[in-house]
Short mmCIF file of C-alpha atoms in Angstrom, two decimals:
data_model
loop_
_atom_site.label_atom_id
_atom_site.label_comp_id
_atom_site.label_asym_id
_atom_site.label_seq_id
_atom_site.Cartn_x
_atom_site.Cartn_y
_atom_site.Cartn_z
CA MET A 1 0.15 -0.01 0.01
CA ASN A 2 1.03 3.47 -0.70
CA ARG A 3 2.34 4.87 2.61
CA GLN A 4 0.37 8.04 2.22
CA ILE A 5 -2.84 5.96 1.95
CA GLN A 6 -1.63 4.06 4.64
CA HIS A 7 -1.11 7.11 6.94
CA LEU A 8 -4.65 8.34 5.83
CA TYR A 9 -6.20 5.13 6.72
CA ASP A 10 -4.47 5.65 10.18
CA ILE A 11 -5.80 8.93 10.63
CA ALA A 12 -9.32 7.77 9.87
CA ARG A 13 -9.04 5.27 12.70
CA LYS A 14 -7.79 7.87 15.40
CA PRO A 15 -10.16 8.37 18.32
CA VAL A 16 -9.66 11.99 17.71
CA ARG A 17 -8.41 13.92 14.53
CA ARG A 18 -6.93 17.25 14.20
CA ILE A 19 -8.27 19.07 11.53
CA ILE A 20 -7.50 22.79 10.29
CA GLY A 21 -10.48 24.07 8.69
CA LEU A 22 -9.98 26.94 6.20
CA MET A 23 -12.56 29.52 4.97
CA SER A 24 -12.14 32.60 2.85
CA GLY A 25 -15.61 34.05 1.88
CA THR A 26 -17.05 36.12 -0.63
CA SER A 27 -16.22 39.17 1.39
CA LEU A 28 -12.43 38.75 0.87
CA ASP A 29 -11.60 40.18 4.33
CA GLY A 30 -9.18 37.29 4.87
CA LEU A 31 -8.52 33.49 5.55
CA ASP A 32 -10.31 31.99 8.72
CA VAL A 33 -8.16 29.24 10.40
CA ALA A 34 -9.76 26.93 12.90
CA LEU A 35 -7.85 24.15 14.33
CA CYS A 36 -10.47 21.15 15.48
CA HIS A 37 -10.11 18.43 17.63
CA ILE A 38 -12.84 15.78 16.23
CA SER A 39 -14.17 12.71 17.40
CA GLY A 40 -16.95 10.42 15.91
CA SER A 41 -19.01 11.28 12.92
CA GLY A 42 -22.38 11.60 11.54
CA PRO A 43 -24.75 12.76 14.40
CA SER A 44 -22.13 11.62 17.12
CA THR A 45 -19.65 14.06 15.59
CA GLU A 46 -18.09 16.16 18.60
CA VAL A 47 -15.93 19.15 17.97
CA VAL A 48 -13.72 21.45 20.03
CA LEU A 49 -12.34 24.37 18.66
CA HIS A 50 -8.81 24.11 19.99
CA ARG A 51 -7.42 27.20 18.07
CA PHE A 52 -8.55 29.96 15.82
CA ALA A 53 -7.68 33.07 13.84
CA THR A 54 -8.81 35.23 11.12
CA VAL A 55 -5.70 36.27 9.03
CA PRO A 56 -6.56 39.59 7.19
CA TYR A 57 -5.86 39.99 3.35
CA ASP A 58 -3.43 42.83 2.70
CA GLU A 59 -4.67 45.08 -0.16
CA ASP A 60 -2.57 43.65 -2.82
CA VAL A 61 -4.06 40.25 -2.50
CA LYS A 62 -7.49 41.38 -2.39
CA THR A 63 -7.10 43.67 -5.33
CA GLU A 64 -5.62 40.39 -7.24
CA ILE A 65 -8.70 38.41 -6.18
CA ARG A 66 -11.11 41.23 -7.37
CA THR A 67 -9.31 41.07 -10.95
CA ILE A 68 -11.34 37.71 -11.58
CA PHE A 69 -13.90 37.90 -8.81
CA ALA A 70 -17.67 37.41 -9.92
CA LYS A 71 -16.73 39.03 -13.42
CA ASP A 72 -18.15 37.88 -16.71
CA LYS A 73 -14.93 38.64 -18.41
CA ILE A 74 -11.45 38.30 -17.13
CA GLU A 75 -7.87 37.67 -18.23
CA PHE A 76 -7.43 33.78 -17.97
CA GLU A 77 -3.55 34.00 -17.41
CA LYS A 78 -4.42 35.87 -14.05
CA LEU A 79 -7.11 32.93 -13.22
CA CYS A 80 -4.46 30.25 -13.99
CA LEU A 81 -1.76 32.29 -11.66
CA LEU A 82 -4.02 32.76 -9.03
CA ASN A 83 -5.12 29.12 -8.60
CA PRO A 84 -1.66 28.03 -7.22
CA TYR A 85 -0.83 31.70 -5.63
CA ILE A 86 -4.00 31.39 -3.75
CA GLY A 87 -3.03 27.81 -2.47
CA ARG A 88 0.39 28.66 -1.60
CA LEU A 89 -0.83 31.85 0.41
CA HIS A 90 -3.28 29.85 2.52
CA GLY A 91 -0.44 27.25 3.06
CA GLN A 92 1.84 29.86 4.38
CA LEU A 93 -0.84 31.25 6.56
CA ILE A 94 -1.58 27.98 8.16
CA LEU A 95 2.34 27.61 8.99
CA ASP A 96 2.07 31.36 10.34
CA CYS A 97 -0.83 30.37 12.61
CA LEU A 98 0.72 26.95 14.11
CA LYS A 99 4.13 29.08 14.70
CA ASN A 100 2.07 31.50 16.64
CA TRP A 101 0.00 28.92 18.51
CA GLY A 102 3.09 26.77 19.18
CA ILE A 103 2.06 23.98 17.48
CA ASP A 104 4.11 21.68 14.89
CA THR A 105 2.65 20.50 11.60
CA THR A 106 3.09 17.02 12.65
CA GLU A 107 0.51 17.57 15.24
CA VAL A 108 -2.08 18.48 12.54
CA ASP A 109 -3.73 15.38 10.78
CA VAL A 110 -5.54 17.01 7.89
CA VAL A 111 -6.23 20.37 6.36
CA ALA A 112 -9.83 21.10 5.00
CA SER A 113 -9.80 23.81 2.77
CA HIS A 114 -12.78 25.52 1.22
CA GLY A 115 -10.70 27.54 -1.10
CA GLN A 116 -11.73 31.00 -2.75
CA THR A 117 -15.04 31.24 -4.68
CA VAL A 118 -14.11 33.35 -7.90
CA TYR A 119 -17.54 32.56 -9.44
CA HIS A 120 -20.99 30.61 -8.71
CA ALA A 121 -23.45 29.73 -11.72
CA PRO A 122 -26.21 27.67 -10.80
CA LYS A 123 -28.53 26.81 -13.56
CA SER A 124 -31.22 29.03 -12.15
CA GLN A 125 -28.71 31.80 -12.57
CA HIS A 126 -27.27 31.01 -16.02
CA GLN A 127 -30.21 29.43 -17.65
CA ARG A 128 -28.50 27.53 -20.55
CA ASP A 129 -30.10 24.39 -20.69
CA LYS A 130 -27.36 22.38 -21.77
CA PHE A 131 -25.12 23.19 -18.74
CA PRO A 132 -25.35 21.91 -15.55
CA ASN A 133 -24.86 23.99 -12.13
CA ALA A 134 -21.55 25.18 -11.90
CA THR A 135 -19.37 26.91 -9.29
CA LEU A 136 -15.42 27.63 -9.04
CA GLN A 137 -12.96 27.85 -6.10
CA ILE A 138 -9.40 28.33 -6.36
CA GLY A 139 -6.44 27.87 -4.17
CA ASP A 140 -5.31 24.59 -5.30
CA GLY A 141 -5.12 21.92 -2.63
CA ASP A 142 -1.98 20.20 -3.90
CA HIS A 143 -0.01 23.42 -3.19
CA ILE A 144 -1.39 23.82 0.41
CA ALA A 145 -0.01 20.24 0.95
CA ALA A 146 3.17 20.90 -0.29
CA VAL A 147 3.75 24.00 1.61
CA THR A 148 2.33 22.64 4.80
CA GLY A 149 3.34 18.98 4.52
CA VAL A 150 -0.07 18.01 5.77
CA ILE A 151 -2.72 15.88 3.67
CA THR A 152 -5.18 18.32 2.40
CA LEU A 153 -8.74 18.02 1.31
CA SER A 154 -10.42 20.64 -0.84
CA ASP A 155 -12.85 21.49 -3.63
CA PHE A 156 -15.65 20.17 -1.74
CA ARG A 157 -18.42 21.81 -3.88
CA GLN A 158 -17.83 19.87 -6.85
CA LYS A 159 -19.02 16.50 -5.62
CA HIS A 160 -22.31 18.53 -4.28
CA VAL A 161 -22.76 19.79 -7.99
CA ALA A 162 -22.00 16.48 -9.40
CA HIS A 163 -24.70 14.99 -7.75
CA GLY A 164 -27.48 17.54 -8.60
CA GLY A 165 -26.74 20.26 -5.85
CA GLU A 166 -25.86 24.09 -6.68
CA GLY A 167 -22.44 23.58 -4.61
CA ALA A 168 -23.56 25.56 -1.70
CA PRO A 169 -24.69 26.42 0.75
CA LEU A 170 -22.76 23.35 2.41
CA ALA A 171 -23.57 24.23 5.96
CA VAL A 172 -26.42 21.57 6.04
CA TYR A 173 -24.25 18.83 6.84
CA GLY A 174 -22.17 20.16 9.40
CA ASP A 175 -24.89 22.24 11.07
CA TYR A 176 -26.79 19.25 11.71
CA PHE A 177 -24.24 17.02 12.90
CA MET A 178 -23.08 19.71 15.46
CA PHE A 179 -26.00 21.81 16.45
CA SER A 180 -29.50 19.71 16.11
CA LYS A 181 -31.32 19.47 19.40
CA ALA A 182 -34.47 17.40 19.91
CA GLY A 183 -37.27 19.37 20.95
CA GLU A 184 -36.28 22.92 19.76
CA ASN A 185 -36.57 24.13 16.07
CA ARG A 186 -33.29 26.00 15.31
CA LEU A 187 -32.41 28.33 12.56
CA LEU A 188 -28.72 28.49 11.96
CA LEU A 189 -28.48 31.78 10.18
CA ASN A 190 -24.76 32.88 8.83
CA MET A 191 -24.54 36.39 7.52
CA GLY A 192 -21.79 36.41 5.26
CA GLY A 193 -21.42 38.43 1.97
CA ILE A 194 -24.06 36.33 1.21
CA ALA A 195 -26.63 35.34 3.79
CA ASN A 196 -27.83 31.83 4.54
CA PHE A 197 -29.57 29.69 7.04
CA THR A 198 -29.89 26.01 7.83
CA TYR A 199 -33.11 24.64 9.33
CA LEU A 200 -32.75 22.15 12.06
CA PRO A 201 -36.18 20.55 12.87
CA ALA A 202 -36.95 19.68 16.68
CA ASP A 203 -37.58 16.05 15.49
CA GLU A 204 -33.91 15.76 14.25
CA ASP A 205 -35.00 14.29 10.94
CA ALA A 206 -32.09 14.66 8.56
CA SER A 207 -34.58 13.91 5.63
CA ASN A 208 -36.48 17.54 6.61
CA VAL A 209 -33.03 19.48 7.07
CA PHE A 210 -31.70 22.12 4.56
CA THR A 211 -29.55 25.14 4.02
CA THR A 212 -30.68 27.92 1.61
CA ASP A 213 -29.18 31.46 0.51
CA THR A 214 -31.73 33.96 1.27
CA GLY A 215 -29.63 36.96 -0.70
CA PRO A 216 -27.52 39.50 0.26
CA GLY A 217 -25.86 39.43 3.71
CA ASN A 218 -22.98 42.06 3.75
CA THR A 219 -21.78 42.29 0.14
CA LEU A 220 -23.91 45.41 -0.88
CA LEU A 221 -22.76 46.75 2.61
CA ASP A 222 -19.40 46.39 2.14
CA ALA A 223 -19.20 47.39 -1.40
CA TYR A 224 -20.61 50.72 -0.42
CA ALA A 225 -18.36 51.20 2.63
CA ARG A 226 -15.41 50.83 0.39
CA LYS A 227 -17.00 53.42 -2.02
CA PHE A 228 -18.28 56.09 0.79
CA LEU A 229 -15.96 55.43 3.70
CA ASN A 230 -12.77 53.84 1.88
CA LYS A 231 -13.31 51.10 4.76
CA PRO A 232 -13.89 47.52 4.38
CA TYR A 233 -17.25 47.73 6.31
CA ASP A 234 -19.71 50.27 8.14
CA GLU A 235 -18.41 49.40 11.57
CA ASP A 236 -21.43 48.89 13.82
CA GLY A 237 -23.53 50.22 10.88
CA LYS A 238 -22.78 53.78 12.21
CA LEU A 239 -23.37 55.39 8.66
CA ALA A 240 -26.63 53.32 7.98
CA ALA A 241 -27.89 54.44 11.57
CA GLN A 242 -27.80 57.98 10.32
CA GLY A 243 -29.92 57.29 7.48
CA THR A 244 -33.64 56.61 6.39
CA VAL A 245 -34.82 53.78 4.71
CA ASN A 246 -35.92 54.72 1.03
CA ALA A 247 -39.13 52.73 0.32
CA HIS A 248 -39.13 53.35 -3.64
CA LEU A 249 -35.51 51.90 -3.74
CA LEU A 250 -36.32 49.14 -1.36
CA ASN A 251 -39.26 48.00 -3.31
CA ALA A 252 -37.02 47.96 -6.60
CA LEU A 253 -34.11 45.93 -4.76
CA ASN A 254 -36.75 43.40 -4.03
CA VAL A 255 -37.52 42.70 -7.65
CA ASN A 256 -35.76 39.53 -8.78
CA PRO A 257 -37.02 36.15 -9.54
CA PHE A 258 -34.60 34.60 -7.11
CA PHE A 259 -36.55 35.64 -4.07
CA ASP A 260 -39.62 33.57 -5.34
CA ALA A 261 -37.63 30.60 -6.17
CA ALA A 262 -38.09 27.47 -4.05
CA PHE A 263 -35.83 26.19 -1.39
CA PRO A 264 -33.07 25.34 -1.09
CA LYS A 265 -31.43 27.86 -3.67
CA THR A 266 -28.15 29.86 -4.23
CA THR A 267 -26.82 32.90 -5.30
CA GLY A 268 -23.79 35.26 -5.07
CA PRO A 269 -22.02 38.68 -5.83
CA GLU A 270 -22.48 37.61 -9.44
CA VAL A 271 -26.19 38.83 -9.02
CA PHE A 272 -26.21 41.22 -5.94
CA ASN A 273 -23.68 43.69 -6.67
CA VAL A 274 -23.06 47.53 -7.31
CA PRO A 275 -24.68 47.48 -10.84
CA TYR A 276 -27.57 45.64 -9.39
CA VAL A 277 -28.23 48.42 -6.76
CA GLU A 278 -27.18 51.16 -9.53
CA LYS A 279 -30.09 49.46 -12.11
CA ALA A 280 -32.72 49.57 -9.12
CA GLN A 281 -31.99 53.34 -8.36
CA ALA A 282 -32.60 54.00 -12.12
CA ARG A 283 -36.03 52.22 -11.81
CA SER A 284 -36.83 54.10 -8.77
CA GLN A 285 -35.59 57.28 -9.43
CA THR A 286 -33.34 57.26 -6.36
CA ILE A 287 -30.07 57.92 -7.87
CA GLY A 288 -29.40 61.18 -5.92
CA ILE A 289 -30.14 59.83 -2.57
CA SER A 290 -27.51 60.43 0.25
CA ALA A 291 -25.08 57.64 1.17
CA LYS A 292 -26.33 57.42 4.62
CA ASP A 293 -30.22 56.47 3.21
CA LEU A 294 -28.48 54.31 0.66
CA MET A 295 -26.75 52.17 3.32
CA ALA A 296 -29.86 52.24 5.56
CA THR A 297 -32.00 50.78 2.79
CA LEU A 298 -29.44 48.51 1.94
CA VAL A 299 -29.28 47.22 5.54
CA GLN A 300 -33.12 46.83 5.49
CA PHE A 301 -32.92 45.03 1.93
CA SER A 302 -30.55 42.37 3.58
CA ALA A 303 -32.92 42.13 6.85
CA ASP A 304 -36.02 41.91 4.76
CA THR A 305 -34.89 39.18 2.42
CA ILE A 306 -33.56 37.11 5.33
CA ILE A 307 -36.96 37.51 7.33
CA ASP A 308 -39.09 36.71 4.18
CA ALA A 309 -37.03 33.40 3.78
CA ILE A 310 -37.33 32.64 7.59
CA ARG A 311 -40.86 33.18 7.54
CA ARG A 312 -41.56 30.63 4.80
CA VAL A 313 -40.21 27.81 6.99
CA MET A 314 -42.04 28.60 10.15
CA ARG A 315 -45.08 26.68 10.98
CA GLU A 316 -48.16 28.22 12.98
CA GLY A 317 -48.12 27.25 16.77
CA GLU A 318 -44.47 26.49 16.79
CA THR A 319 -41.30 28.25 18.37
CA TYR A 320 -37.91 28.88 16.69
CA ARG A 321 -34.44 30.05 17.97
CA ILE A 322 -32.43 31.64 15.67
CA TYR A 323 -28.39 31.21 16.13
CA MET A 324 -26.60 33.99 14.25
CA SER A 325 -23.07 34.19 12.93
CA GLY A 326 -20.81 35.57 10.49
CA GLY A 327 -20.11 39.35 9.81
CA GLY A 328 -23.64 40.43 9.87
CA ALA A 329 -24.00 39.17 13.57
CA HIS A 330 -21.87 42.26 14.55
CA ASN A 331 -24.06 44.92 12.78
CA PRO A 332 -26.46 46.20 15.30
CA MET A 333 -28.58 47.86 12.65
CA LEU A 334 -29.13 44.59 10.80
CA THR A 335 -29.77 42.40 14.04
CA THR A 336 -32.33 44.99 15.34
CA ALA A 337 -34.30 44.94 11.92
CA LEU A 338 -34.22 41.04 12.14
CA LYS A 339 -35.28 40.85 15.62
CA LYS A 340 -38.10 43.53 14.85
CA GLY A 341 -39.22 41.43 11.53
CA LEU A 342 -39.33 38.25 13.38
CA PRO A 343 -40.99 39.08 16.87
CA ASN A 344 -41.89 35.38 17.78
CA CYS A 345 -38.28 34.15 17.23
CA SER A 346 -35.69 34.09 20.10
CA PHE A 347 -32.47 35.18 18.75
CA GLY A 348 -28.76 34.19 20.04
CA LEU A 349 -25.40 33.78 18.83
CA THR A 350 -23.72 30.53 17.47
CA ASP A 351 -21.00 31.09 20.33
CA GLU A 352 -23.76 30.17 22.92
CA LEU A 353 -23.41 26.47 21.32
CA ASN A 354 -19.75 26.60 21.86
CA ILE A 355 -18.53 27.26 18.55
CA ASN A 356 -17.19 30.94 17.95
CA GLY A 357 -19.59 32.44 15.17
CA ASP A 358 -16.64 34.01 13.12
CA ALA A 359 -15.09 30.47 13.06
CA LYS A 360 -18.48 28.49 12.13
CA GLU A 361 -17.47 28.48 8.35
CA ALA A 362 -14.18 27.15 8.84
CA VAL A 363 -15.05 24.52 11.53
CA LEU A 364 -17.75 23.53 8.84
CA PHE A 365 -15.17 22.41 6.16
CA ALA A 366 -13.11 20.72 9.33
CA VAL A 367 -16.28 18.64 10.00
CA LEU A 368 -16.91 17.90 6.08
CA ALA A 369 -13.55 16.52 5.85
CA ASN A 370 -13.97 14.23 9.01
CA GLU A 371 -16.93 12.98 7.60
CA SER A 372 -15.39 12.03 4.41
CA LEU A 373 -12.74 10.27 6.30
CA THR A 374 -14.91 8.54 9.03
CA GLY A 375 -18.39 8.72 8.45
CA GLY A 376 -20.77 8.83 5.15
CA ASN A 377 -23.56 6.88 6.73
CA THR A 378 -26.21 9.56 7.39
CA SER A 379 -28.86 9.92 4.63
CA PHE A 380 -30.51 13.37 3.96
CA GLY A 381 -33.18 11.77 1.83
CA ASN A 382 -33.48 11.78 -1.87
CA ARG A 383 -33.92 15.46 -2.39
CA GLN A 384 -33.09 17.94 -5.11
CA GLY A 385 -30.18 20.15 -3.69
CA VAL A 386 -29.34 18.05 -0.48
CA PRO A 387 -27.40 15.11 -1.85
CA THR A 388 -26.11 12.42 0.50
CA VAL A 389 -22.55 12.42 -0.42
CA SER A 390 -18.98 12.60 0.98
CA MET A 391 -16.89 15.67 -0.44
CA GLY A 392 -13.52 16.90 -0.84
CA LYS A 393 -10.66 15.91 -3.05
CA VAL A 394 -7.56 14.22 -1.22
CA SER A 395 -4.04 15.90 -1.74
CA PHE A 396 -0.94 14.34 -0.55
CA PRO A 397 1.95 16.39 0.36
CA LYS A 398 4.57 14.19 -1.80
#
């Protein structure tokens, strides 16, 4: 047997696996690095978040990614160059974190890398009959493995697409394993660039669990923060707090077939971006509104689309608790709007479930890697968009 395969086999048999989960989202703010100690698999999965850091990208890295990010036309040479570049960068950032934590690479069993999404194209979006759902993440796993010397699982989304899913959101699997609780209807709401939630029913039936995107989370807010404030985000929603929601613009923003599509569904900055807002402003004759009113309206737009999506899964007479994570959970303007729009729900943070909300997405990929190594026995039913699959391609260091 190849010694690398033997090593992987030995890792899978360990009572506790030490897995680093990586996440770099559409906000492009940096790389989340989560060192997890994981035992069990499926519903018996137990996760201890041992170390966590968000390593900010410098402006040069953000600029390079934006040259190909969510664009219809790009330089293919740049795409080719960035694939190994991001992989090697992520590998080096892992080494930096481990050094800061005083942990040797030999103490890590596996790296689980999401990569960097550069384009997301579900069929509902591209509407080309002969082509399937598609999504593309860069940051090749072979380069991460070569830099760190650690076996790497990556490119998780392609298996999901290959079996009829849209490649996102993948939180349905990890959220079910980590956060389901008998007797409590839970909604795990992650507000990153795009907002999504996982529905975890009180009966813990995996065939009823799903995750769906709801629309923009922070992507529009961050884009206009860069434009108006020359900052990566509107800290504490301070600019938005000074403004007034423009009802005409809000109505125009809400006109999109995505919002009426069935669950589960996905979207991205390919749809919800600055040109989308500018077209809505033109239709609603609101091009001249102030920066603060525009930001207030964009906050309400994110809140309303989240609220409307959550209401669609709520059943009369039942109670629901919403656990928030992601950058949007730190925006008091957004969270206040959500609580006002969902008065019959109780709210908390994912931190209450012993997982740092900012680390949640990185932890998810560590759990997906663990499931590929040791699990794969949980059925999520035979439903469109929620395939029962093991995900992640294996890269050996040599």
